[in-house]
């Protein structure tokens, strides 16, 4: 698994949790939905996603050309 793919799965999981809270008619759903909307707007406006930034510290990027650069240097 790579950082971008795990982030997409986390986004889907968060949206499913929000849908559950909407179904349970709780007010936390609106706060979670607003948080997700703000994060998506930041990602769209600045091409920077904080969750991907953090996940790249743990997992490799899907778009890393590290192996190709390594082979070119040898």
PDB file of N, CA and C in Angstrom:
ATOM      1  N   UNK A   1       0.845  -1.185   0.000  1.00  0.00           N
ATOM      2  CA  UNK A   1       0.000   0.000   0.000  1.00  0.00           C
ATOM      3  C   UNK A   1       0.882   1.236   0.000  1.00  0.00           C
ATOM      4  N   UNK A   2       0.347   2.291  -0.575  1.00  0.00           N
ATOM      5  CA  UNK A   2       1.092   3.544  -0.619  1.00  0.00           C
ATOM      6  C   UNK A   2       0.278   4.654   0.046  1.00  0.00           C
ATOM      7  N   UNK A   3       0.915   5.755   0.298  1.00  0.00           N
ATOM      8  CA  UNK A   3       0.322   6.828   1.102  1.00  0.00           C
ATOM      9  C   UNK A   3      -0.955   7.391   0.485  1.00  0.00           C
ATOM     10  N   UNK A   4      -0.938   7.642  -0.800  1.00  0.00           N
ATOM     11  CA  UNK A   4      -2.114   8.244  -1.433  1.00  0.00           C
ATOM     12  C   UNK A   4      -3.315   7.308  -1.401  1.00  0.00           C
ATOM     13  N   UNK A   5      -3.069   6.017  -1.637  1.00  0.00           N
ATOM     14  CA  UNK A   5      -4.160   5.036  -1.638  1.00  0.00           C
ATOM     15  C   UNK A   5      -4.752   4.874  -0.234  1.00  0.00           C
ATOM     16  N   UNK A   6      -3.903   4.823   0.786  1.00  0.00           N
ATOM     17  CA  UNK A   6      -4.385   4.699   2.160  1.00  0.00           C
ATOM     18  C   UNK A   6      -5.189   5.939   2.544  1.00  0.00           C
ATOM     19  N   UNK A   7      -4.746   7.106   2.080  1.00  0.00           N
ATOM     20  CA  UNK A   7      -5.476   8.342   2.370  1.00  0.00           C
ATOM     21  C   UNK A   7      -6.866   8.320   1.747  1.00  0.00           C
ATOM     22  N   UNK A   8      -6.979   7.781   0.551  1.00  0.00           N
ATOM     23  CA  UNK A   8      -8.306   7.672  -0.088  1.00  0.00           C
ATOM     24  C   UNK A   8      -9.218   6.738   0.712  1.00  0.00           C
ATOM     25  N   UNK A   9      -8.675   5.618   1.174  1.00  0.00           N
ATOM     26  CA  UNK A   9      -9.469   4.703   1.993  1.00  0.00           C
ATOM     27  C   UNK A   9      -9.885   5.366   3.307  1.00  0.00           C
ATOM     28  N   UNK A  10      -8.988   6.154   3.889  1.00  0.00           N
ATOM     29  CA  UNK A  10      -9.325   6.865   5.128  1.00  0.00           C
ATOM     30  C   UNK A  10     -10.436   7.886   4.887  1.00  0.00           C
ATOM     31  N   UNK A  11     -10.406   8.554   3.732  1.00  0.00           N
ATOM     32  CA  UNK A  11     -11.453   9.521   3.394  1.00  0.00           C
ATOM     33  C   UNK A  11     -12.803   8.831   3.266  1.00  0.00           C
ATOM     34  N   UNK A  12     -12.813   7.693   2.596  1.00  0.00           N
ATOM     35  CA  UNK A  12     -14.062   6.929   2.447  1.00  0.00           C
ATOM     36  C   UNK A  12     -14.565   6.461   3.811  1.00  0.00           C
ATOM     37  N   UNK A  13     -13.668   5.980   4.652  1.00  0.00           N
ATOM     38  CA  UNK A  13     -14.070   5.529   5.987  1.00  0.00           C
ATOM     39  C   UNK A  13     -14.659   6.690   6.786  1.00  0.00           C
ATOM     40  N   UNK A  14     -14.042   7.851   6.685  1.00  0.00           N
ATOM     41  CA  UNK A  14     -14.553   9.025   7.406  1.00  0.00           C
ATOM     42  C   UNK A  14     -15.943   9.421   6.894  1.00  0.00           C
ATOM     43  N   UNK A  15     -16.143   9.368   5.587  1.00  0.00           N
ATOM     44  CA  UNK A  15     -17.461   9.687   5.034  1.00  0.00           C
ATOM     45  C   UNK A  15     -18.512   8.668   5.476  1.00  0.00           C
ATOM     46  N   UNK A  16     -18.131   7.406   5.594  1.00  0.00           N
ATOM     47  CA  UNK A  16     -19.074   6.398   6.095  1.00  0.00           C
ATOM     48  C   UNK A  16     -19.429   6.656   7.558  1.00  0.00           C
ATOM     49  N   UNK A  17     -18.466   7.074   8.351  1.00  0.00           N
ATOM     50  CA  UNK A  17     -18.738   7.427   9.750  1.00  0.00           C
ATOM     51  C   UNK A  17     -19.691   8.619   9.813  1.00  0.00           C
ATOM     52  N   UNK A  18     -19.459   9.605   8.952  1.00  0.00           N
ATOM     53  CA  UNK A  18     -20.348  10.773   8.907  1.00  0.00           C
ATOM     54  C   UNK A  18     -21.760  10.348   8.522  1.00  0.00           C
ATOM     55  N   UNK A  19     -21.879   9.444   7.536  1.00  0.00           N
ATOM     56  CA  UNK A  19     -23.205   8.966   7.147  1.00  0.00           C
ATOM     57  C   UNK A  19     -23.896   8.259   8.306  1.00  0.00           C
ATOM     58  N   UNK A  20     -23.147   7.495   9.088  1.00  0.00           N
ATOM     59  CA  UNK A  20     -23.719   6.836  10.258  1.00  0.00           C
ATOM     60  C   UNK A  20     -24.246   7.871  11.253  1.00  0.00           C
ATOM     61  N   UNK A  21     -23.445   8.893  11.533  1.00  0.00           N
ATOM     62  CA  UNK A  21     -23.870   9.921  12.484  1.00  0.00           C
ATOM     63  C   UNK A  21     -25.060  10.729  11.970  1.00  0.00           C
ATOM     64  N   UNK A  22     -25.146  10.929  10.659  1.00  0.00           N
ATOM     65  CA  UNK A  22     -26.321  11.599  10.091  1.00  0.00           C
ATOM     66  C   UNK A  22     -27.556  10.730  10.313  1.00  0.00           C
ATOM     67  N   UNK A  23     -27.402   9.437  10.087  1.00  0.00           N
ATOM     68  CA  UNK A  23     -28.512   8.512  10.306  1.00  0.00           C
ATOM     69  C   UNK A  23     -28.941   8.450  11.759  1.00  0.00           C
ATOM     70  N   UNK A  24     -27.976   8.615  12.668  1.00  0.00           N
ATOM     71  CA  UNK A  24     -28.281   8.602  14.096  1.00  0.00           C
ATOM     72  C   UNK A  24     -28.794   9.956  14.579  1.00  0.00           C
ATOM     73  N   UNK A  25     -28.828  10.923  13.658  1.00  0.00           N
ATOM     74  CA  UNK A  25     -29.367  12.262  13.928  1.00  0.00           C
ATOM     75  C   UNK A  25     -28.604  12.957  15.067  1.00  0.00           C
ATOM     76  N   UNK A  26     -27.274  12.952  14.965  1.00  0.00           N
ATOM     77  CA  UNK A  26     -26.448  13.631  15.958  1.00  0.00           C
ATOM     78  C   UNK A  26     -25.862  14.905  15.358  1.00  0.00           C
ATOM     79  N   UNK A  27     -25.458  15.820  16.225  1.00  0.00           N
ATOM     80  CA  UNK A  27     -24.907  17.089  15.747  1.00  0.00           C
ATOM     81  C   UNK A  27     -23.417  16.973  15.396  1.00  0.00           C
ATOM     82  N   UNK A  28     -22.765  15.919  15.830  1.00  0.00           N
ATOM     83  CA  UNK A  28     -21.346  15.739  15.507  1.00  0.00           C
ATOM     84  C   UNK A  28     -21.147  15.538  14.010  1.00  0.00           C
ATOM     85  N   UNK A  29     -22.175  15.053  13.325  1.00  0.00           N
ATOM     86  CA  UNK A  29     -22.079  14.811  11.887  1.00  0.00           C
ATOM     87  C   UNK A  29     -21.788  16.102  11.136  1.00  0.00           C
ATOM     88  N   UNK A  30     -22.409  17.194  11.518  1.00  0.00           N
ATOM     89  CA  UNK A  30     -22.184  18.475  10.847  1.00  0.00           C
ATOM     90  C   UNK A  30     -20.749  18.950  11.058  1.00  0.00           C
ATOM     91  N   UNK A  31     -20.229  18.786  12.252  1.00  0.00           N
ATOM     92  CA  UNK A  31     -18.843  19.198  12.533  1.00  0.00           C
ATOM     93  C   UNK A  31     -17.855  18.357  11.721  1.00  0.00           C
ATOM     94  N   UNK A  32     -18.075  17.044  11.663  1.00  0.00           N
ATOM     95  CA  UNK A  32     -17.194  16.179  10.885  1.00  0.00           C
ATOM     96  C   UNK A  32     -17.273  16.486   9.394  1.00  0.00           C
ATOM     97  N   UNK A  33     -18.466  16.760   8.920  1.00  0.00           N
ATOM     98  CA  UNK A  33     -18.641  17.092   7.514  1.00  0.00           C
ATOM     99  C   UNK A  33     -17.956  18.416   7.178  1.00  0.00           C
ATOM    100  N   UNK A  34     -18.067  19.388   8.062  1.00  0.00           N
ATOM    101  CA  UNK A  34     -17.392  20.670   7.854  1.00  0.00           C
ATOM    102  C   UNK A  34     -15.871  20.477   7.835  1.00  0.00           C
ATOM    103  N   UNK A  35     -15.357  19.654   8.746  1.00  0.00           N
ATOM    104  CA  UNK A  35     -13.922  19.362   8.768  1.00  0.00           C
ATOM    105  C   UNK A  35     -13.467  18.742   7.448  1.00  0.00           C
ATOM    106  N   UNK A  36     -14.220  17.757   6.963  1.00  0.00           N
ATOM    107  CA  UNK A  36     -13.874  17.118   5.692  1.00  0.00           C
ATOM    108  C   UNK A  36     -13.916  18.116   4.544  1.00  0.00           C
ATOM    109  N   UNK A  37     -14.918  18.989   4.535  1.00  0.00           N
ATOM    110  CA  UNK A  37     -15.043  19.981   3.468  1.00  0.00           C
ATOM    111  C   UNK A  37     -13.858  20.946   3.484  1.00  0.00           C
ATOM    112  N   UNK A  38     -13.461  21.394   4.662  1.00  0.00           N
ATOM    113  CA  UNK A  38     -12.317  22.309   4.764  1.00  0.00           C
ATOM    114  C   UNK A  38     -11.042  21.622   4.285  1.00  0.00           C
ATOM    115  N   UNK A  39     -10.836  20.374   4.678  1.00  0.00           N
ATOM    116  CA  UNK A  39      -9.639  19.649   4.245  1.00  0.00           C
ATOM    117  C   UNK A  39      -9.626  19.465   2.725  1.00  0.00           C
ATOM    118  N   UNK A  40     -10.780  19.167   2.140  1.00  0.00           N
ATOM    119  CA  UNK A  40     -10.851  19.009   0.686  1.00  0.00           C
ATOM    120  C   UNK A  40     -10.617  20.331  -0.031  1.00  0.00           C
ATOM    121  N   UNK A  41     -11.123  21.444   0.549  1.00  0.00           N
ATOM    122  CA  UNK A  41     -10.881  22.756  -0.061  1.00  0.00           C
ATOM    123  C   UNK A  41      -9.402  23.123   0.004  1.00  0.00           C
ATOM    124  N   UNK A  42      -8.737  22.814   1.111  1.00  0.00           N
ATOM    125  CA  UNK A  42      -7.294  23.064   1.217  1.00  0.00           C
ATOM    126  C   UNK A  42      -6.541  22.238   0.178  1.00  0.00           C
ATOM    127  N   UNK A  43      -6.927  20.978   0.045  1.00  0.00           N
ATOM    128  CA  UNK A  43      -6.285  20.095  -0.919  1.00  0.00           C
ATOM    129  C   UNK A  43      -6.486  20.616  -2.345  1.00  0.00           C
ATOM    130  N   UNK A  44      -7.690  21.062  -2.652  1.00  0.00           N
ATOM    131  CA  UNK A  44      -7.978  21.559  -3.998  1.00  0.00           C
ATOM    132  C   UNK A  44      -7.328  22.899  -4.296  1.00  0.00           C
ATOM    133  N   UNK A  45      -7.315  23.792  -3.324  1.00  0.00           N
ATOM    134  CA  UNK A  45      -6.800  25.143  -3.561  1.00  0.00           C
ATOM    135  C   UNK A  45      -5.277  25.196  -3.586  1.00  0.00           C
ATOM    136  N   UNK A  46      -4.634  24.461  -2.695  1.00  0.00           N
ATOM    137  CA  UNK A  46      -3.189  24.577  -2.557  1.00  0.00           C
ATOM    138  C   UNK A  46      -2.422  23.324  -2.975  1.00  0.00           C
ATOM    139  N   UNK A  47      -3.130  22.302  -3.421  1.00  0.00           N
ATOM    140  CA  UNK A  47      -2.521  21.016  -3.775  1.00  0.00           C
ATOM    141  C   UNK A  47      -1.656  20.497  -2.630  1.00  0.00           C
ATOM    142  N   UNK A  48      -2.146  20.669  -1.419  1.00  0.00           N
ATOM    143  CA  UNK A  48      -1.476  20.179  -0.226  1.00  0.00           C
ATOM    144  C   UNK A  48      -2.512  19.513   0.654  1.00  0.00           C
ATOM    145  N   UNK A  49      -2.314  18.252   0.923  1.00  0.00           N
ATOM    146  CA  UNK A  49      -3.230  17.515   1.785  1.00  0.00           C
ATOM    147  C   UNK A  49      -2.460  17.120   3.050  1.00  0.00           C
ATOM    148  N   UNK A  50      -2.867  17.643   4.200  1.00  0.00           N
ATOM    149  CA  UNK A  50      -2.149  17.315   5.436  1.00  0.00           C
ATOM    150  C   UNK A  50      -2.098  15.819   5.731  1.00  0.00           C
ATOM    151  N   UNK A  51      -3.156  15.091   5.399  1.00  0.00           N
ATOM    152  CA  UNK A  51      -3.150  13.656   5.698  1.00  0.00           C
ATOM    153  C   UNK A  51      -2.149  12.911   4.806  1.00  0.00           C
ATOM    154  N   UNK A  52      -2.026  13.304   3.547  1.00  0.00           N
ATOM    155  CA  UNK A  52      -1.036  12.672   2.682  1.00  0.00           C
ATOM    156  C   UNK A  52       0.367  13.021   3.161  1.00  0.00           C
ATOM    157  N   UNK A  53       0.556  14.259   3.587  1.00  0.00           N
ATOM    158  CA  UNK A  53       1.854  14.684   4.116  1.00  0.00           C
ATOM    159  C   UNK A  53       2.268  13.805   5.296  1.00  0.00           C
ATOM    160  N   UNK A  54       1.315  13.536   6.196  1.00  0.00           N
ATOM    161  CA  UNK A  54       1.617  12.703   7.358  1.00  0.00           C
ATOM    162  C   UNK A  54       1.806  11.232   6.975  1.00  0.00           C
ATOM    163  N   UNK A  55       0.997  10.740   6.043  1.00  0.00           N
ATOM    164  CA  UNK A  55       1.101   9.336   5.639  1.00  0.00           C
ATOM    165  C   UNK A  55       2.407   9.050   4.910  1.00  0.00           C
ATOM    166  N   UNK A  56       2.958  10.045   4.209  1.00  0.00           N
ATOM    167  CA  UNK A  56       4.228   9.843   3.509  1.00  0.00           C
ATOM    168  C   UNK A  56       5.383   9.656   4.494  1.00  0.00           C
ATOM    169  N   UNK A  57       5.191  10.046   5.738  1.00  0.00           N
ATOM    170  CA  UNK A  57       6.213   9.815   6.758  1.00  0.00           C
ATOM    171  C   UNK A  57       6.233   8.333   7.166  1.00  0.00           C
ATOM    172  N   UNK A  58       5.096   7.645   6.961  1.00  0.00           N
ATOM    173  CA  UNK A  58       4.965   6.249   7.371  1.00  0.00           C
ATOM    174  C   UNK A  58       5.086   5.302   6.180  1.00  0.00           C
ATOM    175  N   UNK A  59       4.407   5.646   5.087  1.00  0.00           N
ATOM    176  CA  UNK A  59       4.349   4.786   3.906  1.00  0.00           C
ATOM    177  C   UNK A  59       5.002   5.470   2.706  1.00  0.00           C
ATOM    178  N   UNK A  60       5.446   4.699   1.720  1.00  0.00           N
ATOM    179  CA  UNK A  60       6.015   5.323   0.518  1.00  0.00           C
ATOM    180  C   UNK A  60       4.929   5.939  -0.354  1.00  0.00           C
ATOM    181  N   UNK A  61       5.330   6.879  -1.177  1.00  0.00           N
ATOM    182  CA  UNK A  61       4.400   7.521  -2.097  1.00  0.00           C
ATOM    183  C   UNK A  61       4.110   6.598  -3.272  1.00  0.00           C
ATOM    184  N   UNK A  62       2.915   6.727  -3.829  1.00  0.00           N
ATOM    185  CA  UNK A  62       2.561   5.938  -5.015  1.00  0.00           C
ATOM    186  C   UNK A  62       3.306   6.452  -6.245  1.00  0.00           C
ATOM    187  N   UNK A  63       3.733   7.709  -6.216  1.00  0.00           N
ATOM    188  CA  UNK A  63       4.312   8.356  -7.381  1.00  0.00           C
ATOM    189  C   UNK A  63       5.807   8.591  -7.244  1.00  0.00           C
ATOM    190  N   UNK A  64       6.439   7.936  -6.296  1.00  0.00           N
ATOM    191  CA  UNK A  64       7.868   8.126  -6.064  1.00  0.00           C
ATOM    192  C   UNK A  64       8.672   7.471  -7.177  1.00  0.00           C
ATOM    193  N   UNK A  65       9.643   8.189  -7.702  1.00  0.00           N
ATOM    194  CA  UNK A  65      10.527   7.667  -8.735  1.00  0.00           C
ATOM    195  C   UNK A  65      11.868   7.265  -8.132  1.00  0.00           C
ATOM    196  N   UNK A  66      11.881   6.921  -6.869  1.00  0.00           N
ATOM    197  CA  UNK A  66      13.122   6.634  -6.153  1.00  0.00           C
ATOM    198  C   UNK A  66      13.880   5.467  -6.778  1.00  0.00           C
ATOM    199  N   UNK A  67      13.186   4.408  -7.128  1.00  0.00           N
ATOM    200  CA  UNK A  67      13.842   3.229  -7.684  1.00  0.00           C
ATOM    201  C   UNK A  67      14.456   3.529  -9.046  1.00  0.00           C
ATOM    202  N   UNK A  68      13.759   4.328  -9.870  1.00  0.00           N
ATOM    203  CA  UNK A  68      14.283   4.677 -11.186  1.00  0.00           C
ATOM    204  C   UNK A  68      15.536   5.538 -11.049  1.00  0.00           C
ATOM    205  N   UNK A  69      15.524   6.493 -10.127  1.00  0.00           N
ATOM    206  CA  UNK A  69      16.700   7.343  -9.900  1.00  0.00           C
ATOM    207  C   UNK A  69      17.869   6.523  -9.391  1.00  0.00           C
ATOM    208  N   UNK A  70      17.578   5.551  -8.541  1.00  0.00           N
ATOM    209  CA  UNK A  70      18.618   4.695  -7.980  1.00  0.00           C
ATOM    210  C   UNK A  70      19.307   3.897  -9.085  1.00  0.00           C
ATOM    211  N   UNK A  71      18.503   3.376 -10.022  1.00  0.00           N
ATOM    212  CA  UNK A  71      19.057   2.606 -11.126  1.00  0.00           C
ATOM    213  C   UNK A  71      19.872   3.481 -12.062  1.00  0.00           C
ATOM    214  N   UNK A  72      19.454   4.737 -12.289  1.00  0.00           N
ATOM    215  CA  UNK A  72      20.179   5.640 -13.162  1.00  0.00           C
ATOM    216  C   UNK A  72      21.548   5.993 -12.580  1.00  0.00           C
ATOM    217  N   UNK A  73      21.641   6.103 -11.255  1.00  0.00           N
ATOM    218  CA  UNK A  73      22.888   6.478 -10.612  1.00  0.00           C
ATOM    219  C   UNK A  73      23.911   5.339 -10.603  1.00  0.00           C
ATOM    220  N   UNK A  74      23.454   4.120 -10.740  1.00  0.00           N
ATOM    221  CA  UNK A  74      24.379   2.970 -10.682  1.00  0.00           C
ATOM    222  C   UNK A  74      24.985   2.657 -12.017  1.00  0.00           C
TER     223      UNK A  74
END
